mmCIF file of C-alpha atoms in Angstrom:
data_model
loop_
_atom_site.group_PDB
_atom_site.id
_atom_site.type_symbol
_atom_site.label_atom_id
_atom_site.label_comp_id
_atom_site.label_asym_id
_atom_site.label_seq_id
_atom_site.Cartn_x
_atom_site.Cartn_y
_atom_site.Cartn_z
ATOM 1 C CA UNK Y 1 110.588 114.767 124.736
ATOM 2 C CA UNK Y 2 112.783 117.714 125.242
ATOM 3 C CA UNK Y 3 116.239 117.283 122.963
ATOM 4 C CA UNK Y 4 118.191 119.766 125.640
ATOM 5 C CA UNK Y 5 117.225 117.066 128.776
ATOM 6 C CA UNK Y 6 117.709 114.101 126.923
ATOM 7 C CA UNK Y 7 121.104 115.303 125.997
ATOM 8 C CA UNK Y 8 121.899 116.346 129.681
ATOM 9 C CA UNK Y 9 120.643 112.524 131.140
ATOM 10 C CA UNK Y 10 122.593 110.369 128.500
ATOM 11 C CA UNK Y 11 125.118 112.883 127.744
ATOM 12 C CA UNK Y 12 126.750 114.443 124.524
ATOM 13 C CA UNK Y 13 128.212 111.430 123.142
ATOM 14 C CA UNK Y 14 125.159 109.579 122.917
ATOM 15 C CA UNK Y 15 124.183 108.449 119.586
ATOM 16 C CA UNK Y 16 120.070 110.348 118.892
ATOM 17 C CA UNK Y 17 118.043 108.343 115.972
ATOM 18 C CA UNK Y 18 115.724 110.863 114.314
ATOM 19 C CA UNK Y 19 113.009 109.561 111.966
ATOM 20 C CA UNK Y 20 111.533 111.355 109.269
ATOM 21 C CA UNK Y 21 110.033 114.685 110.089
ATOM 22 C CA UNK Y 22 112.978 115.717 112.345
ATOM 23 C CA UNK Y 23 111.164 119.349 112.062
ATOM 24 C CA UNK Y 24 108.683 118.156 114.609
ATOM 25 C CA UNK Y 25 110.741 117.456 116.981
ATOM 26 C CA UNK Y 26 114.068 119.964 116.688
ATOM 27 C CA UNK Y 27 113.493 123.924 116.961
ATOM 28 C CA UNK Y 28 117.183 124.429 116.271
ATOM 29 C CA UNK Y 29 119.859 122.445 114.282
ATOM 30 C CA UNK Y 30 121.360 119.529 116.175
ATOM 31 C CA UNK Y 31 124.922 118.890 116.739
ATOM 32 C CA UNK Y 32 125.956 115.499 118.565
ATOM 33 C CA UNK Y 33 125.695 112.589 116.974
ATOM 34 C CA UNK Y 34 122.785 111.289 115.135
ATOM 35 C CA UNK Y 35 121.569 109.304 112.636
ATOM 36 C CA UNK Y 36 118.156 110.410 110.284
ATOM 37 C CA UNK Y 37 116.050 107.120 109.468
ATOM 38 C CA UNK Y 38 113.868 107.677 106.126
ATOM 39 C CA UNK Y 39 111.239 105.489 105.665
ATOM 40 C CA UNK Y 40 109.802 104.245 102.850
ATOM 41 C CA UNK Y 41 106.551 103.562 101.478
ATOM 42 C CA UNK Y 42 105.302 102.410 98.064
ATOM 43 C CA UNK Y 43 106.621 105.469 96.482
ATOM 44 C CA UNK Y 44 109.868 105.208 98.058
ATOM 45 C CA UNK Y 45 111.568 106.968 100.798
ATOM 46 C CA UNK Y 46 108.562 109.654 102.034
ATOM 47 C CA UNK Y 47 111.278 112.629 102.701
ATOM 48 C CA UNK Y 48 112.350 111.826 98.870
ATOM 49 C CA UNK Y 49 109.536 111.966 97.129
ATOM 50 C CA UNK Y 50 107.625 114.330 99.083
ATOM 51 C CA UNK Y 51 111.060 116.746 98.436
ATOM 52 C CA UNK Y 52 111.181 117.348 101.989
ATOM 53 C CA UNK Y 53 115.181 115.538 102.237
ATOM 54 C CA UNK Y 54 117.008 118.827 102.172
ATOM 55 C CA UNK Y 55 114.239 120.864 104.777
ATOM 56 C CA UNK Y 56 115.343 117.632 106.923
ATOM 57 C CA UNK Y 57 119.006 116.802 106.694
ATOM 58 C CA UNK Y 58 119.980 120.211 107.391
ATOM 59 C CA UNK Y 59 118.632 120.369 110.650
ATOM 60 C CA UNK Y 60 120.697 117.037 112.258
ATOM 61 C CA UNK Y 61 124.110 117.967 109.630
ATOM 62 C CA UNK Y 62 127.295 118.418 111.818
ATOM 63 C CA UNK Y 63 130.954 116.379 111.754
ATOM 64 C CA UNK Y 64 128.821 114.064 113.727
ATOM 65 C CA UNK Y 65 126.326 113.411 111.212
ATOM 66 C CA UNK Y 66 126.389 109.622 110.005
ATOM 67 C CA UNK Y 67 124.425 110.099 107.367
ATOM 68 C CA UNK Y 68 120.904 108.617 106.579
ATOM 69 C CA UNK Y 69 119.314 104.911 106.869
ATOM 70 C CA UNK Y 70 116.645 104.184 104.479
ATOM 71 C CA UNK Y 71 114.914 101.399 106.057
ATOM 72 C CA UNK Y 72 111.891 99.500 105.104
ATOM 73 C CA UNK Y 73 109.874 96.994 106.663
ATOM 74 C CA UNK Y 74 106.740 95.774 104.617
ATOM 75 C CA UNK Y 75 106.609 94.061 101.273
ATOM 76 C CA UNK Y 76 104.805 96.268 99.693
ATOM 77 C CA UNK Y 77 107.600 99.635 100.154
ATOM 78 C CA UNK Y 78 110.540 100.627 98.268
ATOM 79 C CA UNK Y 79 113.359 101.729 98.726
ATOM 80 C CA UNK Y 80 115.196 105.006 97.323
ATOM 81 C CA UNK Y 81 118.249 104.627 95.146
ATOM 82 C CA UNK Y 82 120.846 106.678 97.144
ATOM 83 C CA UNK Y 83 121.203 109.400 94.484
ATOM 84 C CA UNK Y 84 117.550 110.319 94.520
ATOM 85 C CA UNK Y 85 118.478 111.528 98.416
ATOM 86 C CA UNK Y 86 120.337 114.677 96.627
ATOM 87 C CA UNK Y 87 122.574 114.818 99.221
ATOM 88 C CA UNK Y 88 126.172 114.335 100.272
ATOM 89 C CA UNK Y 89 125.826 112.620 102.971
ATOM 90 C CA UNK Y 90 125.993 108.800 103.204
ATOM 91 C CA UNK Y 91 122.647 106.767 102.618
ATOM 92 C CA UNK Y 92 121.897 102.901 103.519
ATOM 93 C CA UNK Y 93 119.227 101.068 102.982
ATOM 94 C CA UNK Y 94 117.802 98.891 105.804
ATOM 95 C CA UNK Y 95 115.319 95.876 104.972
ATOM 96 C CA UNK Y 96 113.737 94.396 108.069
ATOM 97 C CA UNK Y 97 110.793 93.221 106.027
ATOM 98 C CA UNK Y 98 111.352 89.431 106.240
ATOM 99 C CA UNK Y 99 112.590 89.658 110.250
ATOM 100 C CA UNK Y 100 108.870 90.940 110.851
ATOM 101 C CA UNK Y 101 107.080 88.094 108.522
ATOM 102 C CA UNK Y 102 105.117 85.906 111.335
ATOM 103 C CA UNK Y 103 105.483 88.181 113.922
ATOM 104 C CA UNK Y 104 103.900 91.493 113.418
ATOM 105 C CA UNK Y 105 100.297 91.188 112.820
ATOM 106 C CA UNK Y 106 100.316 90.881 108.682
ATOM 107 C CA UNK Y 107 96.766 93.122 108.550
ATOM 108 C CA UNK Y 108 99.482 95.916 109.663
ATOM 109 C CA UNK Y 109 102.725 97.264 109.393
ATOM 110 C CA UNK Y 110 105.154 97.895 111.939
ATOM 111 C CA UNK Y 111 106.132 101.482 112.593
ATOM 112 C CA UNK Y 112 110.007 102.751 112.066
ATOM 113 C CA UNK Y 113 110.538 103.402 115.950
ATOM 114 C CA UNK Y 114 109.370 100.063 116.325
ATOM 115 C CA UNK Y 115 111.153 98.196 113.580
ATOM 116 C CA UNK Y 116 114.193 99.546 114.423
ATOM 117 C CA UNK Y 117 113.853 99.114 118.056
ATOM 118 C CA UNK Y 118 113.084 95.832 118.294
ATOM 119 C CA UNK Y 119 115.756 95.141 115.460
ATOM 120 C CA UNK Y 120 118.562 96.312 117.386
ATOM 121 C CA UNK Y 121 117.433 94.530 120.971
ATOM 122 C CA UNK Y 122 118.063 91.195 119.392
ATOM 123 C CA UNK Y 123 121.700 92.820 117.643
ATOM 124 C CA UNK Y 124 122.565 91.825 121.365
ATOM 125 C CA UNK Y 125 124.682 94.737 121.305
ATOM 126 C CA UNK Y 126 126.726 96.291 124.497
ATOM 127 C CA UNK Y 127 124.712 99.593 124.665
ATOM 128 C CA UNK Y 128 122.012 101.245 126.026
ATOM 129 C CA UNK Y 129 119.079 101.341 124.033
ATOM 130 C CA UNK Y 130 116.099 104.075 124.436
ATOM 131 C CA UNK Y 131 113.208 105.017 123.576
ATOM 132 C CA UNK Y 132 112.167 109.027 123.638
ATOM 133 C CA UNK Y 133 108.268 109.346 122.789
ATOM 134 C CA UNK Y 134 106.895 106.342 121.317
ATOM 135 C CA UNK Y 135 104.101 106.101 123.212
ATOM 136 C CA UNK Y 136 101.376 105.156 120.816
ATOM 137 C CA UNK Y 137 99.073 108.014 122.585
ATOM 138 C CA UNK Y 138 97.387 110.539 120.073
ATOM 139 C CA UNK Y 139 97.222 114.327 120.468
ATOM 140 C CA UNK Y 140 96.638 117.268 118.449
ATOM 141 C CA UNK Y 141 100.199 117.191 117.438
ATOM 142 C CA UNK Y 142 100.859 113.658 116.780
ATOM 143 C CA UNK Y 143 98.832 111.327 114.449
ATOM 144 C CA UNK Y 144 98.147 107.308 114.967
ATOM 145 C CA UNK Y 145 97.725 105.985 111.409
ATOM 146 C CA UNK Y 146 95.312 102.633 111.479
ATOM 147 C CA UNK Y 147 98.203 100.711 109.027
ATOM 148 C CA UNK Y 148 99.692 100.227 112.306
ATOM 149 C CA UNK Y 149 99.306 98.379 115.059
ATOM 150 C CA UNK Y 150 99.965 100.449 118.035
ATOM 151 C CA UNK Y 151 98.460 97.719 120.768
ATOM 152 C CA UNK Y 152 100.810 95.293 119.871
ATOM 153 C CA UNK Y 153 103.479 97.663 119.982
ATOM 154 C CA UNK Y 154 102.833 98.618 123.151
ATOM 155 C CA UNK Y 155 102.648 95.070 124.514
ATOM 156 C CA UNK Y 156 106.426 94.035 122.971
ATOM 157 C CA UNK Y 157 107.629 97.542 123.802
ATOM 158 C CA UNK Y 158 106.703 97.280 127.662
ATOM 159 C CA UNK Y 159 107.690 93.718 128.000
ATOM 160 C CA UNK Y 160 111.404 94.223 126.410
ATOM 161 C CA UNK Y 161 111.469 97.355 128.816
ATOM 162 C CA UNK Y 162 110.286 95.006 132.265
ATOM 163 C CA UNK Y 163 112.861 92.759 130.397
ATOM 164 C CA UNK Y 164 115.687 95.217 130.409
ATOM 165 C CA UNK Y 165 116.391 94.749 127.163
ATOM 166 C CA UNK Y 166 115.617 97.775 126.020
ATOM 167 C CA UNK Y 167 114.643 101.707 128.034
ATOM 168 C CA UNK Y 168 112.268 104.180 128.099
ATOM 169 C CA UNK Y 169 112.998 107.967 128.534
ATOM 170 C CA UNK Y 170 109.055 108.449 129.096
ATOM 171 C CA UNK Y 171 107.428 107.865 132.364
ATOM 172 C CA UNK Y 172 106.853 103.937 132.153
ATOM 173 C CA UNK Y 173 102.876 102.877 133.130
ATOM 174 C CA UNK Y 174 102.997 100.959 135.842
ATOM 175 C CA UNK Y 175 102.671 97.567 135.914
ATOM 176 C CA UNK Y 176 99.425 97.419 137.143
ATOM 177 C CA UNK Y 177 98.343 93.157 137.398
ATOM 178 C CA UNK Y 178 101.169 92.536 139.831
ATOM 179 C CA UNK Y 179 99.804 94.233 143.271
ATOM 180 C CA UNK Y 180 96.625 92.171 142.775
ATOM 181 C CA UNK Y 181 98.769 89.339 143.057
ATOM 182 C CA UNK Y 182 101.059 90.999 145.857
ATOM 183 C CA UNK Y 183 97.765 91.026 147.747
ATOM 184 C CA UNK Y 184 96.012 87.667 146.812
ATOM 185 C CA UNK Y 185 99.840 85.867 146.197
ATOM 186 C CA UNK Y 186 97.172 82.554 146.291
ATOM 187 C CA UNK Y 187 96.216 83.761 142.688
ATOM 188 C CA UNK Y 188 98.938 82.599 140.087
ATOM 189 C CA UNK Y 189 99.657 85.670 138.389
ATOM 190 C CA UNK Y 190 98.955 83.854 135.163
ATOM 191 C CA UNK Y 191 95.223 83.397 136.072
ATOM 192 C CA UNK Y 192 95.462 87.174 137.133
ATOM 193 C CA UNK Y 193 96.740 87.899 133.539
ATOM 194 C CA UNK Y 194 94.088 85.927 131.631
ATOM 195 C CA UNK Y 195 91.111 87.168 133.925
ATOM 196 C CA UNK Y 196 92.166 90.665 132.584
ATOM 197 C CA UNK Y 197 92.170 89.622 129.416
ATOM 198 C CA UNK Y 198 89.270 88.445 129.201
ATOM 199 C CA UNK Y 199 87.509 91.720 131.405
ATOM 200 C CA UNK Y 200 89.269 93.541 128.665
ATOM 201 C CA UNK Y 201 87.916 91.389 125.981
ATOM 202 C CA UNK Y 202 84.267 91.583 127.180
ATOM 203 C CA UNK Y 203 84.718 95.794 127.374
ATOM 204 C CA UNK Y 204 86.071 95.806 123.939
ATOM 205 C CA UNK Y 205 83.126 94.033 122.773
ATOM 206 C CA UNK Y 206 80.966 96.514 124.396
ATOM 207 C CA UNK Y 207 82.841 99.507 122.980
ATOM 208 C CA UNK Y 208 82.403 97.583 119.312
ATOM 209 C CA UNK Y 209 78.503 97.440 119.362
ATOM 210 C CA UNK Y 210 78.642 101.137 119.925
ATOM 211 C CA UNK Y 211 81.121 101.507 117.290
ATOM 212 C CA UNK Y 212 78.924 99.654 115.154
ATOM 213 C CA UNK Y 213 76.251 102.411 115.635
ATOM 214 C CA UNK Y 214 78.265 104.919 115.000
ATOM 215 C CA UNK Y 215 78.927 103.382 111.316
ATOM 216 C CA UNK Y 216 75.474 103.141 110.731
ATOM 217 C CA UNK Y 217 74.657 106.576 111.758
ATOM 218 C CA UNK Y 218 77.463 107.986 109.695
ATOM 219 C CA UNK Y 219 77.292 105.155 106.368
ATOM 220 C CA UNK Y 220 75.486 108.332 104.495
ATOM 221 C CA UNK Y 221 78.050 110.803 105.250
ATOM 222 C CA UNK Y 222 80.956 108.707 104.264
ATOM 223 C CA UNK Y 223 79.081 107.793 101.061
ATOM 224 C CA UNK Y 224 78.679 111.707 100.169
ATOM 225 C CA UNK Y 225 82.632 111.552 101.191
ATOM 226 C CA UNK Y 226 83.977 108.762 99.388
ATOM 227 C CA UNK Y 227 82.724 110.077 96.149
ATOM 228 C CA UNK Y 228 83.974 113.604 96.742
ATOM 229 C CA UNK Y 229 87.379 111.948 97.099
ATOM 230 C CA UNK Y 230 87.102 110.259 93.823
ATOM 231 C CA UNK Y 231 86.592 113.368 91.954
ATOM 232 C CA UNK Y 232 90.066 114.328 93.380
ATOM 233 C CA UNK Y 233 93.097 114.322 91.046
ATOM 234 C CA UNK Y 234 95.791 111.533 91.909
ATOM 235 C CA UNK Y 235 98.107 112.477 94.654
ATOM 236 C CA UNK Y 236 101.958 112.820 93.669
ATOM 237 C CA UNK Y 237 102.716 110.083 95.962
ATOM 238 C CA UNK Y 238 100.065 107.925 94.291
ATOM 239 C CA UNK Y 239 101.445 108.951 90.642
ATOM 240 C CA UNK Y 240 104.746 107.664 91.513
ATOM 241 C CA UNK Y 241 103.723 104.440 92.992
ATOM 242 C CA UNK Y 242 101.834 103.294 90.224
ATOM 243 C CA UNK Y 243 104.623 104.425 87.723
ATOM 244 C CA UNK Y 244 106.636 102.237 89.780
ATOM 245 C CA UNK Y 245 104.629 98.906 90.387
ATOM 246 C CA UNK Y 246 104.205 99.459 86.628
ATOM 247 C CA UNK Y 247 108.050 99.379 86.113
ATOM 248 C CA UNK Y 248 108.235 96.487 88.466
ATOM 249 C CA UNK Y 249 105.941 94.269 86.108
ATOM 250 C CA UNK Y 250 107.833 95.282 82.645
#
């Protein structure tokens, strides 16, 4: 989304939540007020200990600047003492980690956009809440890691939108079960929403046995890769997670 023409439609005292890697998404420094949300992983806050806080903060620092929100929302991340930031700017931490415990699919963990989304929705609170990008829809600019899970996402994103609960600056999909029941009305639109499912269902399948091919075809070649990744050093990142699970059990 374009900064300049979401300022314009919500106007200049709307509050703008930037996460992480505000460099991918500002060209110019920011001046209205905003908020920068640092996630963390099992090294800590990723801006801190990828050194990356400074290249960030200065891009969304004006008067208006509230400062940072180190948030967190699986078991397994940590956060960032404040003072490891290096900044003078305020810093909170954020755990939403038990809120998401039976509800997000526990083979994944939920996204920051998402987290905090879907956090603030049931704040109840008397303001306008929306979303700019989120779209779970890859490109050659923006990455879908697999520890999410961007299909359930989607599904609580779209419903607390058709809720109102909660807005989308992006061009919302359609909603594209309810003119087959607008021209069969007969059909319960509950037996129109499980016959998709399971059309769905059957074409997933479908796609998985050619998935399954492709692994096959390509077991050798991730062999050969695996083991040139274990002749590679140990990432930073990885360094400083151990160090710390290590601390954790002293």
């Amino acid at each position: 989304m374009e900064i300049g023409a979401l300022r314009r439609d919500y106007g200049e005292d709307a509050l703008f939540v930037f996460f992480n890697k505000v460099y991918k998404v500002l060209n110019a420094p920011f001046d209205g007020p905003a908020l920068l949300v640092a996630r963390s992983g099992p090294a800590g806050a990723n801006i801190v200990y990828r050194r990356e806080v400074a290249d960030v903060v200065r891009l969304v620092r004006s008067p208006r600047f509230l400062g940072i929100c180190n948030l967190r929302a699986g078991g397994h991340e940590r956060f960032s003492p404040a003072a490891e930031f290096g900044v003078p700017d305020p810093v909170g931490h954020l755990d939403l980690t038990a809120g998401f415990e039976g509800f997000y699919p526990a083979s994944h963990v939920a996204t920051s956009g998402f987290a905090l989304a879907v956090f603030l929705c049931e704040q109840r609170l008397n303001a306008r809440i929306v979303l700019a990008g989120f779209t779970a829809k890859r490109s050659t600019r923006w990455k879908l890691f697999a520890d999410h899970d961007w299909t359930f996402e989607q599904i609580v994103q779209r419903l607390l939108v058709r809720a109102g609960r909660l807005e989308s600056a992006n061009i919302v999909a359609d909603d594209l079960l309810h003119p087959i029941h607008q021209r069969f009305p007969e059909i319960a639109p509950a037996a129109v929403g499980a016959v998709a499912a399971e059309v769905l269902a059957e074409r997933l399948e479908t796609a998985n046995l050619a998935i399954d091919d492709l692994i096959r075809l390509t077991r050798p070649q991730r062999r050969f890769d695996g083991w040139l990744k274990g002749l590679k050093p140990k990432t930073r990142k990885a360094k400083i997670a151990a160090a710390a699970t290590m601390s954790d059990k002293a």
